[in-house]
Structures are given as C-alpha cells and as structure tokens.
Coordinates of C-alpha atoms and ligand atoms in Angstrom, one line a residue:
M1 CA -68.8 2.0 8.1
K2 CA -67.1 -1.4 8.1
Y3 CA -66.3 -3.5 5.0
F4 CA -66.1 -7.4 5.1
L5 CA -65.4 -10.2 2.7
S6 CA -67.6 -13.2 2.5
G7 CA -67.7 -16.4 0.4
D8 CA -71.5 -16.5 0.7
S9 CA -73.5 -16.7 -2.5
L10 CA -76.3 -14.2 -3.4
A11 CA -78.8 -16.8 -2.0
D12 CA -77.0 -17.4 1.4
A13 CA -75.9 -13.8 2.2
S14 CA -77.5 -12.5 5.3
A15 CA -78.0 -8.7 5.3
D16 CA -80.8 -6.2 5.3
A17 CA -80.3 -5.9 1.7
V18 CA -78.4 -7.6 -1.0
V19 CA -77.1 -5.6 -4.0
G20 CA -77.2 -7.3 -7.5
F21 CA -75.9 -5.9 -10.6
V22 CA -77.9 -6.4 -13.8
F23 CA -77.0 -5.6 -17.6
E24 CA -79.7 -4.3 -19.9
E25 CA -80.9 -7.3 -21.8
P26 CA -79.3 -9.9 -19.5
N27 CA -78.3 -13.1 -21.2
S28 CA -80.5 -16.2 -20.5
A29 CA -78.1 -17.5 -17.7
A30 CA -78.2 -14.3 -15.9
A31 CA -81.9 -13.9 -16.3
E32 CA -82.5 -17.5 -14.8
L33 CA -80.2 -16.6 -11.7
W34 CA -82.3 -13.6 -10.9
D35 CA -85.5 -15.6 -11.5
A36 CA -84.3 -18.4 -9.3
L37 CA -83.4 -16.0 -6.5
T38 CA -86.6 -14.1 -6.6
G39 CA -89.1 -16.8 -7.2
G40 CA -89.7 -15.5 -10.7
L41 CA -90.3 -11.9 -9.7
A42 CA -87.3 -10.5 -11.5
G43 CA -88.4 -11.9 -14.8
E44 CA -91.8 -10.3 -14.2
L45 CA -90.2 -6.9 -13.7
F46 CA -88.4 -7.3 -16.9
A47 CA -91.5 -8.7 -18.8
R48 CA -93.6 -5.6 -17.6
G49 CA -90.9 -3.3 -18.5
E50 CA -90.6 -2.0 -15.0
F51 CA -86.9 -2.7 -14.8
K52 CA -84.7 -3.2 -17.8
G53 CA -81.3 -2.9 -16.5
K54 CA -81.0 0.5 -17.8
L55 CA -77.9 2.4 -16.5
H56 CA -78.3 3.7 -12.9
S57 CA -81.9 2.4 -12.6
T58 CA -82.9 0.5 -9.5
A59 CA -85.5 -2.0 -8.4
R60 CA -86.2 -3.4 -5.1
I61 CA -87.6 -7.0 -4.3
H62 CA -88.7 -7.4 -0.8
R63 CA -88.5 -10.9 0.8
P64 CA -87.1 -12.6 -2.3
A65 CA -88.2 -16.2 -2.3
G66 CA -84.7 -17.7 -2.9
M67 CA -82.7 -15.5 -0.7
Q68 CA -81.9 -15.1 3.1
A69 CA -81.7 -11.3 2.7
G70 CA -84.7 -9.2 3.5
Q71 CA -84.3 -7.2 0.2
L72 CA -82.7 -7.6 -3.2
L73 CA -81.7 -4.3 -4.6
L74 CA -81.1 -4.7 -8.4
I75 CA -78.9 -2.0 -10.1
G76 CA -79.1 -1.5 -13.8
C77 CA -75.7 -1.5 -15.4
G78 CA -76.7 -0.7 -19.0
P79 CA -75.5 -2.5 -22.0
Q80 CA -72.7 -5.1 -21.2
E81 CA -70.5 -4.1 -24.0
K82 CA -70.4 -0.5 -22.8
F83 CA -69.6 -1.4 -19.2
S84 CA -66.4 -0.2 -17.5
S85 CA -64.7 0.2 -14.3
V86 CA -66.0 3.8 -14.2
L87 CA -69.6 2.6 -14.5
L88 CA -69.1 -0.2 -12.0
R89 CA -68.1 2.4 -9.4
E90 CA -71.1 4.5 -10.4
C91 CA -73.5 1.5 -10.1
A92 CA -72.2 0.6 -6.7
G93 CA -72.7 4.2 -5.8
V94 CA -76.2 4.2 -7.0
A95 CA -76.7 1.3 -4.6
G96 CA -75.0 3.1 -1.8
R97 CA -77.3 6.1 -2.1
A98 CA -80.4 3.9 -2.5
L99 CA -79.6 2.0 0.6
R100 CA -78.6 5.0 2.6
A101 CA -82.1 6.5 1.8
S102 CA -83.9 3.3 2.9
G103 CA -82.5 3.1 6.3
A104 CA -80.8 -0.4 5.8
R105 CA -78.1 -1.2 8.4
S106 CA -76.2 -3.9 6.6
A107 CA -75.5 -4.6 2.8
A108 CA -74.1 -7.4 1.0
I109 CA -72.8 -6.7 -2.6
Q110 CA -72.1 -8.8 -5.5
A111 CA -68.5 -8.6 -6.9
R112 CA -66.5 -10.9 -9.1
G113 CA -62.6 -10.4 -9.3
E114 CA -60.1 -8.1 -7.8
D115 CA -61.0 -5.0 -9.9
A116 CA -64.6 -5.4 -9.3
V117 CA -64.0 -5.7 -5.4
R118 CA -62.1 -2.3 -5.6
A119 CA -64.7 -0.7 -7.9
V120 CA -67.6 -1.8 -5.6
V121 CA -66.0 -0.6 -2.4
E122 CA -64.7 2.6 -3.7
G123 CA -68.0 3.5 -5.5
F124 CA -70.1 2.5 -2.6
S125 CA -67.9 4.4 -0.2
A126 CA -67.9 7.5 -2.3
A127 CA -71.6 7.6 -2.6
L128 CA -72.1 7.8 1.2
Y129 CA -70.3 11.1 1.5
E130 CA -72.6 14.1 2.1
P131 CA -71.3 17.7 2.2
D132 CA -73.8 18.9 4.9
C133 CA -71.4 18.9 7.9
Y134 CA -72.5 22.6 8.8
K135 CA -76.2 21.8 9.0
T136 CA -77.4 21.9 12.7
G137 CA -80.9 20.7 12.3
S138 CA -82.5 17.4 11.6
E139 CA -81.9 17.9 7.8
R140 CA -78.4 16.9 8.3
S141 CA -78.1 13.3 7.0
S142 CA -77.5 10.7 9.7
P143 CA -76.4 7.5 7.8
T144 CA -77.8 4.2 9.2
L145 CA -75.6 1.9 7.1
E146 CA -73.1 0.2 9.5
S147 CA -71.6 -2.5 7.3
A148 CA -71.1 -3.7 3.7
T149 CA -70.1 -7.2 3.0
V150 CA -68.5 -7.9 -0.4
L151 CA -69.5 -11.3 -1.9
A152 CA -66.0 -12.4 -2.9
P153 CA -63.5 -15.1 -1.8
S154 CA -60.9 -14.3 0.9
A155 CA -58.1 -14.2 -1.6
Q156 CA -59.6 -10.7 -2.4
R157 CA -58.6 -9.3 1.1
G158 CA -55.8 -7.3 -0.5
A159 CA -58.0 -5.6 -2.9
L160 CA -60.5 -4.8 -0.2
E161 CA -58.0 -3.2 2.0
R162 CA -56.6 -1.2 -0.8
A163 CA -60.1 0.0 -1.7
V164 CA -60.9 0.9 1.8
A165 CA -57.7 2.9 2.2
A166 CA -58.2 4.8 -1.1
A167 CA -61.8 5.5 -0.2
E168 CA -60.9 6.9 3.1
G169 CA -58.3 9.0 1.5
Q170 CA -60.9 10.3 -1.1
R171 CA -63.3 11.0 1.7
F172 CA -60.7 13.2 3.6
A173 CA -59.9 15.1 0.4
R174 CA -63.6 15.8 0.0
E175 CA -64.0 16.9 3.5
L176 CA -61.1 19.4 3.0
A177 CA -62.3 20.7 -0.4
N178 CA -65.8 21.2 1.1
E179 CA -64.4 23.5 3.9
P180 CA -65.2 27.3 3.4
G181 CA -62.4 29.8 3.1
N182 CA -63.0 31.3 6.5
I183 CA -62.7 28.0 8.2
L184 CA -59.7 26.5 6.3
P185 CA -57.1 29.2 5.6
P186 CA -53.5 27.8 4.9
R187 CA -52.7 27.5 8.6
V188 CA -55.7 25.4 9.3
L189 CA -55.1 23.2 6.2
A190 CA -51.6 22.6 7.4
E191 CA -52.9 21.6 10.9
R192 CA -55.3 19.2 9.4
A193 CA -52.6 17.6 7.3
S194 CA -50.3 17.3 10.2
A195 CA -52.9 15.7 12.4
M196 CA -53.6 13.2 9.6
A197 CA -49.8 12.6 9.2
A198 CA -49.4 11.9 13.0
Q199 CA -52.2 9.3 12.7
A200 CA -51.0 7.7 9.6
G201 CA -47.4 7.6 10.5
L202 CA -46.1 10.1 7.9
A203 CA -43.3 12.6 8.4
C204 CA -44.9 16.1 8.2
E205 CA -43.0 19.4 7.9
I206 CA -44.8 22.7 7.8
L207 CA -42.8 25.5 6.1
D208 CA -44.0 28.8 7.5
E209 CA -43.6 32.1 5.9
G210 CA -40.1 32.8 7.4
R211 CA -39.0 29.6 6.0
I212 CA -40.6 30.2 2.7
R213 CA -38.8 33.7 2.5
E214 CA -35.5 31.9 3.4
L215 CA -36.1 29.5 0.4
K216 CA -36.7 32.5 -1.8
M217 CA -40.1 31.4 -3.2
G218 CA -40.8 34.8 -4.6
A219 CA -43.7 33.7 -6.9
L220 CA -45.5 32.1 -4.0
L221 CA -44.9 35.0 -1.7
G222 CA -46.2 37.4 -4.2
V223 CA -49.5 35.7 -4.4
A224 CA -49.7 35.4 -0.5
Q225 CA -48.9 39.1 0.1
G226 CA -52.5 40.3 -0.6
S227 CA -54.0 38.3 2.2
A228 CA -54.0 38.8 6.0
E229 CA -53.5 34.8 6.1
P230 CA -49.9 33.8 5.9
P231 CA -49.0 31.1 3.5
A232 CA -47.8 27.6 4.5
I233 CA -46.4 24.8 2.7
V234 CA -47.1 21.2 3.8
V235 CA -44.6 18.6 3.1
L236 CA -45.4 15.0 3.8
R237 CA -42.9 12.2 3.5
Y238 CA -43.6 8.5 3.1
R239 CA -40.5 6.3 3.2
P240 CA -40.7 2.5 2.7
R241 CA -39.4 0.2 5.6
G242 CA -36.4 -2.1 5.0
T243 CA -34.8 -2.5 1.6
Q244 CA -37.7 -2.9 -0.9
D245 CA -36.5 -2.2 -4.5
A246 CA -38.0 1.2 -5.4
G247 CA -36.3 0.9 -9.0
G248 CA -34.7 4.2 -8.4
V249 CA -38.1 6.0 -8.3
H250 CA -38.9 8.8 -5.8
L251 CA -42.3 10.0 -6.5
G252 CA -43.1 13.7 -5.9
L253 CA -46.7 14.8 -5.7
V254 CA -47.5 18.5 -5.8
G255 CA -51.0 19.8 -5.2
K256 CA -52.3 23.3 -5.5
A257 CA -54.0 24.5 -2.3
V258 CA -55.3 28.1 -2.8
T259 CA -57.8 28.2 0.2
F260 CA -59.7 30.9 -1.4
D261 CA -59.1 32.5 -5.0
T262 CA -60.7 35.9 -5.3
G263 CA -58.4 36.5 -8.3
G264 CA -56.5 39.2 -6.4
I265 CA -56.4 42.6 -8.0
S266 CA -57.4 40.9 -11.2
I267 CA -60.5 40.2 -9.3
K268 CA -63.1 37.6 -10.4
P269 CA -66.6 38.5 -11.1
S270 CA -68.9 38.0 -8.0
A271 CA -71.2 35.5 -9.5
E272 CA -70.3 32.0 -8.3
M273 CA -67.1 33.3 -6.7
D274 CA -68.1 31.2 -3.5
R275 CA -67.1 28.2 -5.6
M276 CA -63.5 29.2 -5.3
K277 CA -63.3 27.7 -1.8
Y278 CA -62.4 24.4 -3.8
D279 CA -59.2 26.0 -5.3
M280 CA -57.4 23.8 -2.9
A281 CA -58.8 20.5 -4.2
G282 CA -55.5 19.5 -5.8
G283 CA -53.7 19.9 -2.6
A284 CA -56.6 17.9 -0.8
A285 CA -56.2 15.2 -3.3
V286 CA -52.6 14.9 -2.7
I287 CA -53.0 14.9 1.2
G288 CA -55.8 12.2 0.8
A289 CA -53.7 10.3 -1.4
M290 CA -50.7 10.4 1.2
Q291 CA -53.1 9.1 3.9
A292 CA -53.8 6.0 1.7
I293 CA -50.1 5.6 0.7
A294 CA -49.2 5.5 4.4
A295 CA -51.7 2.7 4.9
L296 CA -50.7 0.7 1.7
R297 CA -46.9 1.1 2.1
P298 CA -45.7 1.0 -1.6
P299 CA -42.1 0.2 -2.3
A300 CA -41.2 3.7 -3.7
P301 CA -40.7 6.7 -1.5
V302 CA -43.2 9.5 -2.0
T303 CA -42.8 13.1 -1.1
A304 CA -45.7 15.4 -1.2
V305 CA -45.5 19.2 -1.3
I306 CA -48.7 21.2 -0.9
P307 CA -48.3 25.0 -1.3
S308 CA -51.0 26.8 0.3
V309 CA -52.1 30.5 0.1
E310 CA -55.2 32.7 0.0
N311 CA -55.4 34.9 -3.1
M312 CA -56.8 38.3 -1.8
P313 CA -56.7 41.8 -3.2
G314 CA -55.6 43.3 0.2
G315 CA -53.6 46.6 0.4
G316 CA -50.4 44.8 0.1
A317 CA -51.5 42.6 -2.8
Q318 CA -49.1 42.2 -5.9
R319 CA -50.1 44.4 -8.9
P320 CA -50.6 43.4 -12.6
G321 CA -47.1 44.0 -14.1
D322 CA -45.1 43.1 -11.0
V323 CA -42.1 41.0 -11.5
V324 CA -41.2 38.2 -9.0
T325 CA -38.2 35.9 -8.7
T326 CA -39.0 32.2 -8.4
M327 CA -37.0 29.8 -6.2
S328 CA -35.5 28.5 -9.4
G329 CA -34.0 31.9 -10.1
K330 CA -36.3 32.4 -13.1
T331 CA -38.3 35.7 -13.2
V332 CA -41.9 36.1 -14.0
E333 CA -43.9 39.1 -15.0
V334 CA -47.4 38.7 -13.2
L335 CA -49.7 40.2 -15.8
N336 CA -52.8 38.7 -14.2
T337 CA -53.0 38.1 -10.5
D338 CA -55.7 35.5 -11.1
A339 CA -53.3 33.2 -12.7
E340 CA -51.9 32.4 -9.2
G341 CA -51.9 28.6 -9.1
R342 CA -49.0 28.3 -11.5
L343 CA -47.1 30.9 -9.5
I344 CA -47.3 28.9 -6.3
L345 CA -46.8 25.5 -8.1
A346 CA -43.7 26.8 -9.8
D347 CA -41.9 27.3 -6.4
A348 CA -43.4 24.0 -5.1
L349 CA -42.1 22.0 -8.1
T350 CA -38.7 23.5 -7.7
Y351 CA -38.8 22.5 -4.1
A352 CA -39.9 19.0 -4.9
Q353 CA -37.0 18.7 -7.2
R354 CA -34.6 19.7 -4.5
Q355 CA -36.0 17.1 -2.2
G356 CA -34.6 14.5 -4.6
C357 CA -37.8 13.3 -6.4
T358 CA -37.2 11.6 -9.6
H359 CA -40.8 11.7 -11.0
L360 CA -43.3 14.4 -10.6
V361 CA -47.1 14.7 -10.7
D362 CA -49.1 17.9 -9.9
A363 CA -52.8 18.2 -9.4
A364 CA -54.5 21.5 -9.6
T365 CA -57.8 23.4 -10.3
L366 CA -55.7 25.5 -12.5
T367 CA -57.8 26.9 -15.4
G368 CA -61.3 27.6 -16.4
A369 CA -60.0 26.9 -20.0
V370 CA -59.7 23.1 -19.2
V371 CA -63.5 23.2 -18.5
V372 CA -64.1 24.8 -21.8
A373 CA -62.0 22.1 -23.5
L374 CA -63.2 19.0 -21.5
G375 CA -66.3 19.9 -19.6
Y376 CA -66.9 18.4 -16.3
E377 CA -66.3 14.8 -17.5
N378 CA -62.5 14.5 -17.7
S379 CA -59.4 15.9 -16.1
G380 CA -56.8 17.4 -18.4
V381 CA -53.5 15.6 -18.6
F382 CA -50.3 17.3 -19.7
T383 CA -46.7 16.1 -19.7
N384 CA -43.2 16.4 -20.9
D385 CA -42.6 12.6 -20.8
A386 CA -44.9 10.4 -22.9
A387 CA -43.8 7.2 -21.1
W388 CA -44.5 8.8 -17.6
Q389 CA -47.9 10.0 -18.8
E390 CA -48.8 6.5 -20.0
R391 CA -48.1 5.2 -16.4
L392 CA -50.5 7.7 -15.0
L393 CA -53.1 7.1 -17.6
Q394 CA -53.0 3.4 -16.7
A395 CA -53.4 4.2 -13.1
A396 CA -56.3 6.5 -13.8
A397 CA -58.0 3.7 -15.8
A398 CA -57.4 1.1 -13.0
A399 CA -58.8 3.6 -10.5
G400 CA -61.9 4.5 -12.6
E401 CA -61.2 8.2 -13.0
K402 CA -61.6 9.7 -16.4
M403 CA -58.5 11.7 -17.7
W404 CA -57.6 12.9 -21.2
P405 CA -54.2 13.7 -22.5
M406 CA -53.8 17.2 -24.1
P407 CA -51.0 18.6 -26.3
L408 CA -48.0 20.5 -24.8
D409 CA -45.6 21.1 -27.6
D410 CA -42.8 23.9 -27.7
A411 CA -45.0 26.4 -29.6
Y412 CA -47.2 27.1 -26.5
A413 CA -44.2 28.2 -24.5
A414 CA -43.5 30.9 -26.9
L415 CA -47.0 32.3 -26.0
L416 CA -45.7 33.3 -22.6
E417 CA -42.9 35.5 -23.7
S418 CA -42.5 38.7 -21.7
P419 CA -40.5 41.7 -22.8
I420 CA -39.3 42.4 -19.3
A421 CA -38.8 39.0 -17.6
D422 CA -38.1 35.4 -18.4
M423 CA -41.8 34.6 -18.9
A424 CA -45.2 36.0 -18.3
N425 CA -47.6 34.1 -16.0
V426 CA -50.4 34.3 -18.8
G427 CA -50.6 34.0 -22.5
P428 CA -53.3 35.0 -25.0
R429 CA -56.9 34.1 -24.6
W430 CA -57.1 30.7 -26.5
G431 CA -55.6 27.5 -25.2
G432 CA -55.5 28.8 -21.6
A433 CA -55.2 25.3 -20.1
V434 CA -52.2 24.5 -22.3
T435 CA -50.4 27.8 -21.7
A436 CA -50.8 27.2 -18.0
A437 CA -49.2 23.8 -18.3
A438 CA -46.4 25.2 -20.5
F439 CA -45.7 27.6 -17.6
L440 CA -45.3 24.8 -15.2
K441 CA -43.2 22.8 -17.6
H442 CA -40.4 25.3 -17.1
F443 CA -40.3 24.4 -13.3
A444 CA -40.8 20.6 -13.7
A445 CA -37.9 20.1 -16.2
P446 CA -35.7 18.0 -16.5
L447 CA -37.7 15.6 -14.5
P448 CA -40.5 13.5 -16.0
W449 CA -43.8 15.3 -15.0
V450 CA -47.4 15.0 -15.5
H451 CA -49.9 17.9 -14.7
L452 CA -53.6 17.2 -14.0
D453 CA -55.9 20.1 -14.5
I454 CA -59.0 19.1 -12.3
A455 CA -60.7 22.5 -12.4
G456 CA -63.8 20.7 -14.3
T457 CA -63.9 17.5 -12.2
A458 CA -63.1 18.3 -8.5
W459 CA -66.7 19.6 -7.9
Y460 CA -69.9 18.0 -8.9
E461 CA -72.1 20.9 -10.2
E462 CA -75.1 18.7 -9.9
Q463 CA -76.2 15.9 -7.7
K464 CA -75.4 12.6 -9.3
P465 CA -77.3 9.2 -9.0
Y466 CA -74.1 8.1 -7.4
A467 CA -72.7 11.2 -5.5
A468 CA -73.8 14.3 -3.7
K469 CA -73.4 17.7 -5.3
G470 CA -70.1 19.1 -4.1
P471 CA -66.6 18.0 -3.8
S472 CA -65.7 14.8 -5.8
G473 CA -62.3 13.9 -4.3
V474 CA -60.9 13.4 -7.9
G475 CA -57.2 12.5 -8.3
V476 CA -56.9 10.5 -4.9
R477 CA -57.5 7.1 -6.4
T478 CA -55.3 7.7 -9.5
L479 CA -52.4 9.0 -7.3
V480 CA -52.7 6.0 -4.9
A481 CA -52.7 3.5 -7.9
L482 CA -49.6 5.4 -9.5
A483 CA -47.7 5.2 -6.1
L484 CA -48.5 1.5 -5.8
N485 CA -47.1 0.8 -9.3
A486 CA -44.4 3.5 -9.4
A487 CA -41.4 1.2 -8.5
Q488 CA -42.4 -1.4 -11.3
P489 CA -40.4 -1.1 -14.5
S490 CA -42.7 0.2 -17.3
Ligands
BES1 N1 -58.7 28.7 -9.7 C1 -58.8 29.2 -11.0 C2 -59.3 28.2 -12.1 C3 -60.7 27.7 -12.0 C4 -61.7 28.1 -12.7 C5 -60.9 26.6 -11.1 C6 -62.9 27.5 -12.6 C7 -62.1 26.1 -11.0 C8 -63.2 26.5 -11.8 C9 -57.4 29.8 -11.4 O1 -56.7 30.3 -10.5 C10 -57.8 31.0 -12.4 O2 -58.3 32.0 -12.0 N2 -57.4 30.8 -13.8 C11 -57.7 31.8 -14.6 C12 -56.5 31.9 -15.5 C13 -56.4 33.2 -16.4 C14 -56.4 34.4 -15.6 C15 -55.3 33.0 -17.4 C16 -58.9 31.4 -15.5 O3 -58.9 30.2 -15.7 O4 -59.7 32.2 -15.8
MN2 MN1 -57.2 32.4 -10.0
ZN3 ZN1 -57.0 29.5 -8.6

C-alpha cells in the first residue's frame, strides 16, 4: 500500500474512488459542495433520508457528475460538535474497509490540516489489517487497494511520513500480537524484533537465560521456570545522530511480553484461555513503536526493554508462596503465579533504570481488573509523576488513542504488604488494576514513570466498522508521539 499527497481538489482527483467526510446535518456550504460534485445526487440522498451523515454510515455515488473519479464514497461523521481525532481515524477506517470490500485499486481521500492528514492515513491503514494470515484457502483476504492519495498540499509531507511510519509500526505490533503461543515463544519474538531492528537501523541486544541469571533477575526467572521455553529480553536502542538537543531526556519504554499466560500453578479457567496469546501486546506495541521511532529519528535517545516469558505450570514451575529476589534486591512473595506480568516488569524496569533512562513508560496487558474499571474503551493510565503523565496524555490525544488516568496514592501500596518478604505480588480482590500499578511503582522509583494497562484495549472483541476483530495495536501511536515530543520542555 502506497500513500501519496496531491493538491488536487475533490472534483479533479483521479482515483477509482474518492472519499468524502460528511457531518450529520451538514451546513449549507457543505451541502452545496456535495451537490455540485454529484449533480444534486447527494442532496437527494439526504432528502430521502438514505444518508444522513450518521457516524460510520456510508453511501456510494457512482460516476458523480462533477468529479473525475469513478465513485464518490461518502462517510458519515456524526454531529460536528462531537467530532474528534479518534472519530476521524474511525471514519477513515470505515472508508478503508468499504473500499477494500469493493475491489477498488486506488483511493483519494479528503483531509484538511496536519492532524487530519495523520488521522486519515493512520485510520485508513489500520482498517486494512486482517488477522487471517493462517488461512490457506480462498477465504483469506487479498486486498486490491494499491494506493491512497491524500488530498492536501505538499507542506503536509512530514505529517504523511510520520503517519505512514506510525501505521507500519502499529501493523507490525498487531502481527506479533496475533501470533499464537506455539509459533511465537520468547525466542521467536526476539528473532522477529531483531530482524526488524536490522532493517530499521536500531541496535538490538537479546539477553538470553544465562545473561538474565547473571543480572539476578529472580522475579522474571521465577515466572519463566515453569515453561520449557527459555525467557528472553529484547533490548532495542535508538540513538539520535549528531548533537541534537535532547533536553536531558532518555526515554525508556518497557513492554510486557508473556507469549502465553496460562496463569501457571494458579491456573486460569479454560474458557477463553486462548486469548492469552495476546499477553505480549505491550511488548509488541513497544517493538512497533521502536520501528517507527527509528524511521522518524526524534532528538531524544530511546531504549526499549521487552521482557519475554511463557507462563506455564510445568513441573519446575514456581509455587504460590515462593519468595523471589528481584534484580533491584527487593524480595517478593509470589502469592499468585497468575500475577506474572508485574514480576517480569519489575526486573525490566530496574534494567531500564540501569541503562540510564531518565523517563519511563511501560505498556502491559496487566490486569482483568482494568477491564472491569474501564471496559474495552480506554486504556488505564497510572503514574508517580503528574507532569510526565500529562505529557503522555497529550501524546495519546494527538495520536487518537483513548487513555484514562487512574489514582495511585500510597494507600494502595499498603495493600501489598507481606509478612515474609518486602511485598506480595497481589493484594485483596478489589482495585486490582491499581494494586498492580502500585507494585510496579516500587521498581520505577525514583524516575518519572507512566504505566499503561492495555488489557481491555489491545484486542477488539468484536469486529468494528473500522477494524477487524483481533489485535488492535494500541499504544504504538501514543508511544511514537511521546518519543517525538519527549525532548521538548513541557
Ligand atoms: N494477562 C493477565 C491479565 C489479562 C486479563 C489480560 C484479561 C487481558 C485480558 C494477567 O497476567 C493476569 O492474569 N492478571 C490477574 C491478576 C490477579 C491474579 C491479581 C487478573 O487480572 O486476574
Ligand atoms: Mn496472568
Ligand atoms: Zn498475564
């Protein structure tokens, strides 16, 4: 799929289909424009109530009288006052899926301004992903779309390049998250990341089990010991060229990559356990973001740490009640082996600190409790530093990813007290997403840190009008936006 810019108008654009965005109850100027482009057909659709601009609705006008293109695809955007960058990405996605189904080879898309160019390209691209890579027959989707031209001036080239890079990173993250546990154990995840790094021009170091042992990452090793698959930690390093001013910022991105989470000895119920192949979506998001960061070359250095294990109940598995010593030296009583994400992240956060990172963000499918709190709509955001969190929330808003701040005051840390070790790995039943974050906080301090719990957002449970059911690639665009702005004083 190729993306181009063109200064053509909607009337002059030559493509199999031109995509136009229409608000519910368009103002008279907009209504006149669509009428002029379609010889009055658009107005007729409105008058008959066949198309009202309702959010995610579509209408096609073939051979529009006032246009070069063979088809005008109208996408309803809902009421103008409720419109947002999230919704523009969705609407571009609705267009992408409609065109992919119609067999169009080329599309031209309306976009006004830098933010719109990014939203349109990112939304359109995201919609074209299908998770059917293991279908062998004719059912497997074979996209016909070859190019999309964004109708915007050439001054938007930077926005287009940024969007394409972010979209490719997001696609890579989804491909990784979609892989089943048998095909993508930690070793293979590391190979995929290192192949990407070689292509993208990133330094990549894989810490194997021996090295992990030397580093005394007892919490991560405790999780890994129940599986026949050895653990691996992927370390990706982006360093800016020359002497750009990074403002003293060295960004550390940490992503949970449990390639399959059975729960270990505290085993999960079998219903829907298959879903736990996406328990590496945080790591995948970080890897995808690093691919885009390598292409976009922000001024601040970025180090990514992706701890990867398989959480299995093998004969050597850790037991509830085991005590492990983390790389930081702190000890943990493992009361529940299914709370494994925080154990591997603890050691990865310590490692990121020792690499000289000044600011940390982690992304993890960490708790079912965050899904109880926020459903499938928003990722949960936790922090020990309000200013750093504000930077992340701004990046998320600009990237069109919905994220919601959650509390994390000291009272939650008290819920993790253990009579035998420095802390337990689980607290009481309620507030589980917050106690999980409170656990991580011990290992992020004293650095400013934000934790993203993406358990509810990393997987679309249902097909969307703008996306296939399956991995969402959430987090990639926010992390890329954050990296691009990290060096700027807040
Ligand atoms: N990977 C799960 C969290 C999860 C749940 C992700 C649902 C995606 C969808 C995590 O490792 C886990 O098992 N968490 C436990 C924690 C509990 C034992 C304190 C949970 O949420 O039940
Ligand atoms: Mn678990
Ligand atoms: Zn897990």
